Amino acid sequence: MKLVRATRTRLLFHLGRQETRLLPQILKLYPRVPPAHHVLSQSGRIPDREANQRLLDEALAEQRAENRQLVQALLADPRRFARTETGSRLSLPPVEVEWLLQVLNDIRVGSWIALGSPEVKLSALNEHTAPDFYAMEMAGYFQAQLLEAVQGEK
Amino acid sequence: MTPEIQPGIVQVTEDKPKSGLEPGYRVICWNDPVNYMDYVTHVFQVVFGWARQKAEFHMLQVHEQGKSVLARESMEKAEHYVHQLQRYTLHATMERDE
């Protein structure tokens, strides 16, 4: 995944054949982070803790629903995900780069949680852990490419 | 005889609870082994509008010290920032300043 061209309104990426196949597969996993993962306060010493936690849960649930719709729309739009001889071209306005980063990180963190939130990298994989590990690494790969493009633009 | 009233400094020592409007809440980002350092820096820049250098300073504080206090704000603002940071799946919470 490489940034081909950047204007004020659009970033155009080239994806190789494998990336073209993998990105939709990874994006379809969204959302992966369990809602209970998000905690407003660790100490819990804030006024109306339960009501405020509920507000956070509702805001994030709304965002998840919105992001899921955006992912579906992105994958279904041939103008945005245009096939080429060597893979595809993905065109994103800067605001969509931000939500794509959020989506990819949700998949990455959610896959890590599914692996048991390991402190260090897993040394051995098995049939149960391999899919989550693979999703975590692939989401991280695309995330890193997007970040590189965004930072280059700054 | 009426006691003479003189202007002076009045010290209020009452320990009243912090209202939602006064700064008194810390926005904290906690370390985790999954988020990329570049990603955390980027999120701090977007959410707080910081320059890269300041965002990197706080990212390194999170990484090396386990947490960083990103802001001291009123309850509403602290809550807003935590919502924003959690949208990006960072481990962020708000804690009462004590």
Coordinates of C-alpha atoms in Angstrom, one line a residue:
Chain A
M1 CA 0.0 0.0 0.0
K2 CA 1.7 3.1 -1.2
L3 CA 0.6 6.7 -1.4
V4 CA 0.6 7.7 -5.1
R5 CA -0.8 11.2 -4.9
A6 CA -2.0 13.6 -2.3
T7 CA -4.0 16.7 -2.8
R8 CA -5.9 18.9 -0.2
T9 CA -9.0 16.9 -0.7
R10 CA -7.8 13.3 -1.5
L11 CA -5.2 10.8 -0.8
L12 CA -4.7 8.2 -3.5
F13 CA -3.2 4.9 -2.6
H14 CA -2.0 2.0 -4.7
L15 CA -2.6 -1.5 -3.3
G16 CA -0.9 -4.6 -4.7
R17 CA -2.8 -7.7 -5.6
Q18 CA -2.4 -9.3 -2.2
E19 CA -3.2 -6.1 -0.4
T20 CA -6.3 -5.7 -2.5
R21 CA -7.5 -9.1 -1.4
L22 CA -6.5 -8.7 2.2
L23 CA -7.7 -5.2 3.1
P24 CA -11.5 -6.0 2.6
Q25 CA -11.1 -9.2 4.6
I26 CA -9.5 -7.4 7.5
L27 CA -12.1 -4.5 7.4
K28 CA -15.0 -6.9 7.5
L29 CA -13.8 -8.0 11.0
Y30 CA -14.8 -4.6 12.4
P31 CA -15.8 -4.1 15.2
R32 CA -13.6 -6.3 17.3
V33 CA -13.1 -4.5 20.6
P34 CA -15.7 -5.7 23.2
P35 CA -17.9 -2.7 24.4
A36 CA -17.0 -3.5 28.1
H37 CA -13.3 -2.7 27.3
H38 CA -13.9 1.0 27.4
V39 CA -13.8 2.5 31.0
L40 CA -14.3 6.2 31.6
S41 CA -12.4 6.3 35.0
Q42 CA -10.1 3.8 36.5
S43 CA -10.5 5.0 40.1
G44 CA -14.3 5.5 39.6
R45 CA -14.1 8.6 41.7
I46 CA -16.1 10.9 39.5
P47 CA -19.6 12.3 40.0
D48 CA -22.4 10.3 38.4
R49 CA -20.0 7.6 37.4
E50 CA -22.6 5.1 36.1
A51 CA -24.5 7.7 34.1
N52 CA -21.2 9.1 32.6
Q53 CA -20.0 5.6 31.8
R54 CA -23.3 5.0 30.1
L55 CA -22.8 8.1 28.0
L56 CA -19.4 6.9 26.9
D57 CA -20.8 3.4 26.0
E58 CA -23.6 5.0 24.0
A59 CA -21.3 7.4 22.2
L60 CA -18.9 4.5 21.2
A61 CA -21.8 2.3 20.2
E62 CA -23.1 5.0 17.9
Q63 CA -19.6 5.5 16.5
R64 CA -19.2 1.7 15.9
A65 CA -22.5 1.6 14.0
E66 CA -21.5 4.6 11.9
N67 CA -18.0 3.2 11.1
R68 CA -19.5 -0.1 10.2
Q69 CA -21.7 1.6 7.6
L70 CA -18.8 3.6 6.3
V71 CA -16.7 0.4 5.9
Q72 CA -19.5 -1.3 4.0
A73 CA -20.0 1.7 1.8
L74 CA -16.3 1.9 1.1
L75 CA -16.0 -1.7 0.1
A76 CA -19.1 -1.5 -2.1
D77 CA -18.1 1.6 -4.0
P78 CA -16.1 0.6 -7.2
R79 CA -15.1 4.3 -7.7
R80 CA -13.3 4.3 -4.4
F81 CA -11.7 0.8 -4.7
A82 CA -10.9 0.8 -8.4
R83 CA -9.2 -2.3 -9.8
T84 CA -6.1 -1.9 -11.9
E85 CA -3.8 -4.4 -13.7
T86 CA -1.5 -4.6 -10.7
G87 CA -4.0 -4.4 -7.9
S88 CA -6.2 -1.5 -7.0
R89 CA -6.4 2.2 -6.2
L90 CA -8.0 3.5 -3.1
S91 CA -9.1 7.1 -2.9
L92 CA -9.7 8.6 0.5
P93 CA -10.5 12.2 1.7
P94 CA -8.4 13.1 4.8
V95 CA -11.4 12.7 7.1
E96 CA -11.8 9.1 6.0
V97 CA -8.2 8.4 6.6
E98 CA -8.9 9.2 10.3
W99 CA -11.9 6.8 10.6
L100 CA -10.0 4.1 8.7
L101 CA -7.2 4.5 11.3
Q102 CA -9.8 4.1 14.1
V103 CA -11.3 1.1 12.4
L104 CA -8.0 -0.6 11.8
N105 CA -6.8 0.0 15.3
D106 CA -10.1 -1.4 16.7
I107 CA -9.4 -4.5 14.7
R108 CA -5.8 -4.6 15.9
V109 CA -6.6 -4.0 19.6
G110 CA -9.7 -6.3 19.5
S111 CA -7.6 -9.1 18.1
W112 CA -5.0 -8.6 20.8
I113 CA -7.8 -8.8 23.4
A114 CA -9.0 -12.0 21.8
L115 CA -5.5 -13.4 22.2
G116 CA -5.7 -12.7 25.9
S117 CA -4.0 -9.3 25.9
P118 CA -0.4 -10.7 25.9
E119 CA 2.3 -8.4 27.3
V120 CA 4.9 -9.8 24.9
K121 CA 4.7 -11.1 21.4
L122 CA 3.4 -14.7 21.2
S123 CA 6.2 -17.2 20.7
A124 CA 4.1 -20.0 19.3
L125 CA 0.8 -20.0 17.4
N126 CA -1.8 -22.7 17.1
E127 CA -5.0 -23.1 15.2
H128 CA -6.9 -21.1 17.8
T129 CA -4.5 -18.1 18.1
A130 CA -3.3 -17.9 14.5
P131 CA -6.4 -16.1 13.0
D132 CA -6.4 -13.4 15.7
F133 CA -2.7 -13.0 15.5
Y134 CA -2.9 -12.7 11.7
A135 CA -5.8 -10.1 11.9
M136 CA -3.8 -8.1 14.5
E137 CA -0.7 -8.0 12.3
M138 CA -2.5 -7.3 9.1
A139 CA -4.5 -4.4 10.6
G140 CA -1.2 -3.1 12.0
Y141 CA 0.4 -3.3 8.6
F142 CA -2.3 -1.2 6.9
Q143 CA -2.4 1.2 9.8
A144 CA 1.3 1.8 9.5
Q145 CA 1.0 2.5 5.8
L146 CA -1.8 5.0 6.4
L147 CA 0.2 6.7 9.2
E148 CA 3.2 7.0 7.1
A149 CA 1.2 8.7 4.4
V150 CA -0.5 11.1 6.8
Q151 CA 2.8 12.0 8.5
G152 CA 4.4 12.6 5.2
E153 CA 1.6 15.0 4.4
K154 CA 2.1 16.9 7.6
Chain B
M1 CA -21.0 49.5 69.7
T2 CA -21.0 48.2 66.1
P3 CA -17.9 46.3 65.2
E4 CA -15.8 48.0 62.6
I5 CA -15.7 46.1 59.3
Q6 CA -12.4 46.2 57.5
P7 CA -11.5 45.0 54.0
G8 CA -9.2 42.0 54.0
I9 CA -8.6 38.6 52.6
V10 CA -11.2 36.0 53.3
Q11 CA -9.9 32.5 53.3
V12 CA -12.4 29.8 52.4
T13 CA -11.3 26.5 53.8
E14 CA -14.5 24.6 53.1
D15 CA -13.8 21.3 51.4
K16 CA -16.5 21.5 48.8
P17 CA -16.9 19.0 46.0
K18 CA -15.5 20.0 42.6
S19 CA -18.3 21.1 40.3
G20 CA -18.4 20.0 36.7
L21 CA -17.2 23.4 35.5
E22 CA -13.9 24.0 37.4
P23 CA -10.6 22.4 36.3
G24 CA -10.2 19.4 38.5
Y25 CA -10.0 16.3 36.4
R26 CA -6.9 14.8 34.8
V27 CA -7.0 13.1 31.4
I28 CA -4.6 10.2 31.6
C29 CA -3.3 7.9 28.9
W30 CA -2.1 4.6 30.1
N31 CA 0.5 2.4 28.5
D32 CA -0.4 -0.8 26.7
P33 CA 1.7 -3.2 24.7
V34 CA -0.5 -3.1 21.5
N35 CA -0.8 0.5 20.3
Y36 CA 2.0 1.7 18.0
M37 CA 4.0 4.6 19.2
D38 CA 3.5 6.5 15.9
Y39 CA -0.2 5.9 16.2
V40 CA -0.4 7.3 19.8
T41 CA 1.6 10.4 18.7
H42 CA -0.8 10.9 15.8
V43 CA -3.9 10.6 18.0
F44 CA -2.5 13.1 20.5
Q45 CA -1.8 15.6 17.6
V46 CA -5.4 15.1 16.2
V47 CA -7.3 15.2 19.5
F48 CA -5.3 18.0 21.3
G49 CA -4.0 19.9 18.2
W50 CA -0.5 19.6 19.5
A51 CA 2.7 19.9 17.5
R52 CA 4.5 16.6 16.8
Q53 CA 7.2 17.4 19.4
K54 CA 4.8 17.8 22.3
A55 CA 2.7 14.8 21.2
E56 CA 5.9 12.7 21.1
F57 CA 6.9 13.9 24.5
H58 CA 3.6 12.6 26.0
M59 CA 3.8 9.4 24.0
L60 CA 7.2 8.6 25.4
Q61 CA 6.0 9.4 28.9
V62 CA 3.2 6.9 28.4
H63 CA 5.7 4.3 27.0
E64 CA 8.4 4.8 29.6
Q65 CA 6.5 5.8 32.8
G66 CA 3.3 3.8 32.2
K67 CA 1.1 6.8 31.9
S68 CA 1.0 10.5 31.0
V69 CA -1.3 13.3 32.3
L70 CA -2.5 14.9 29.0
A71 CA -4.7 17.6 30.4
R72 CA -6.2 19.1 33.5
E73 CA -9.7 20.2 32.7
S74 CA -13.3 20.7 33.9
M75 CA -15.2 17.5 34.1
E76 CA -17.1 18.1 30.8
K77 CA -13.9 18.8 28.9
A78 CA -12.0 15.9 30.4
E79 CA -14.9 13.7 29.5
H80 CA -14.8 15.0 25.9
Y81 CA -11.1 14.2 25.6
V82 CA -11.5 10.7 27.0
H83 CA -14.3 10.1 24.5
Q84 CA -12.1 11.3 21.7
L85 CA -9.1 9.2 22.8
Q86 CA -11.3 6.1 23.2
R87 CA -12.7 6.5 19.7
Y88 CA -9.1 5.8 18.6
T89 CA -9.0 2.8 21.1
L90 CA -6.3 4.3 23.3
H91 CA -6.4 3.4 27.0
A92 CA -7.4 6.7 28.4
T93 CA -9.4 7.6 31.5
M94 CA -10.3 10.7 33.5
E95 CA -9.4 10.9 37.2
R96 CA -10.2 13.4 39.8
D97 CA -7.3 15.7 40.6
E98 CA -6.3 15.1 44.2

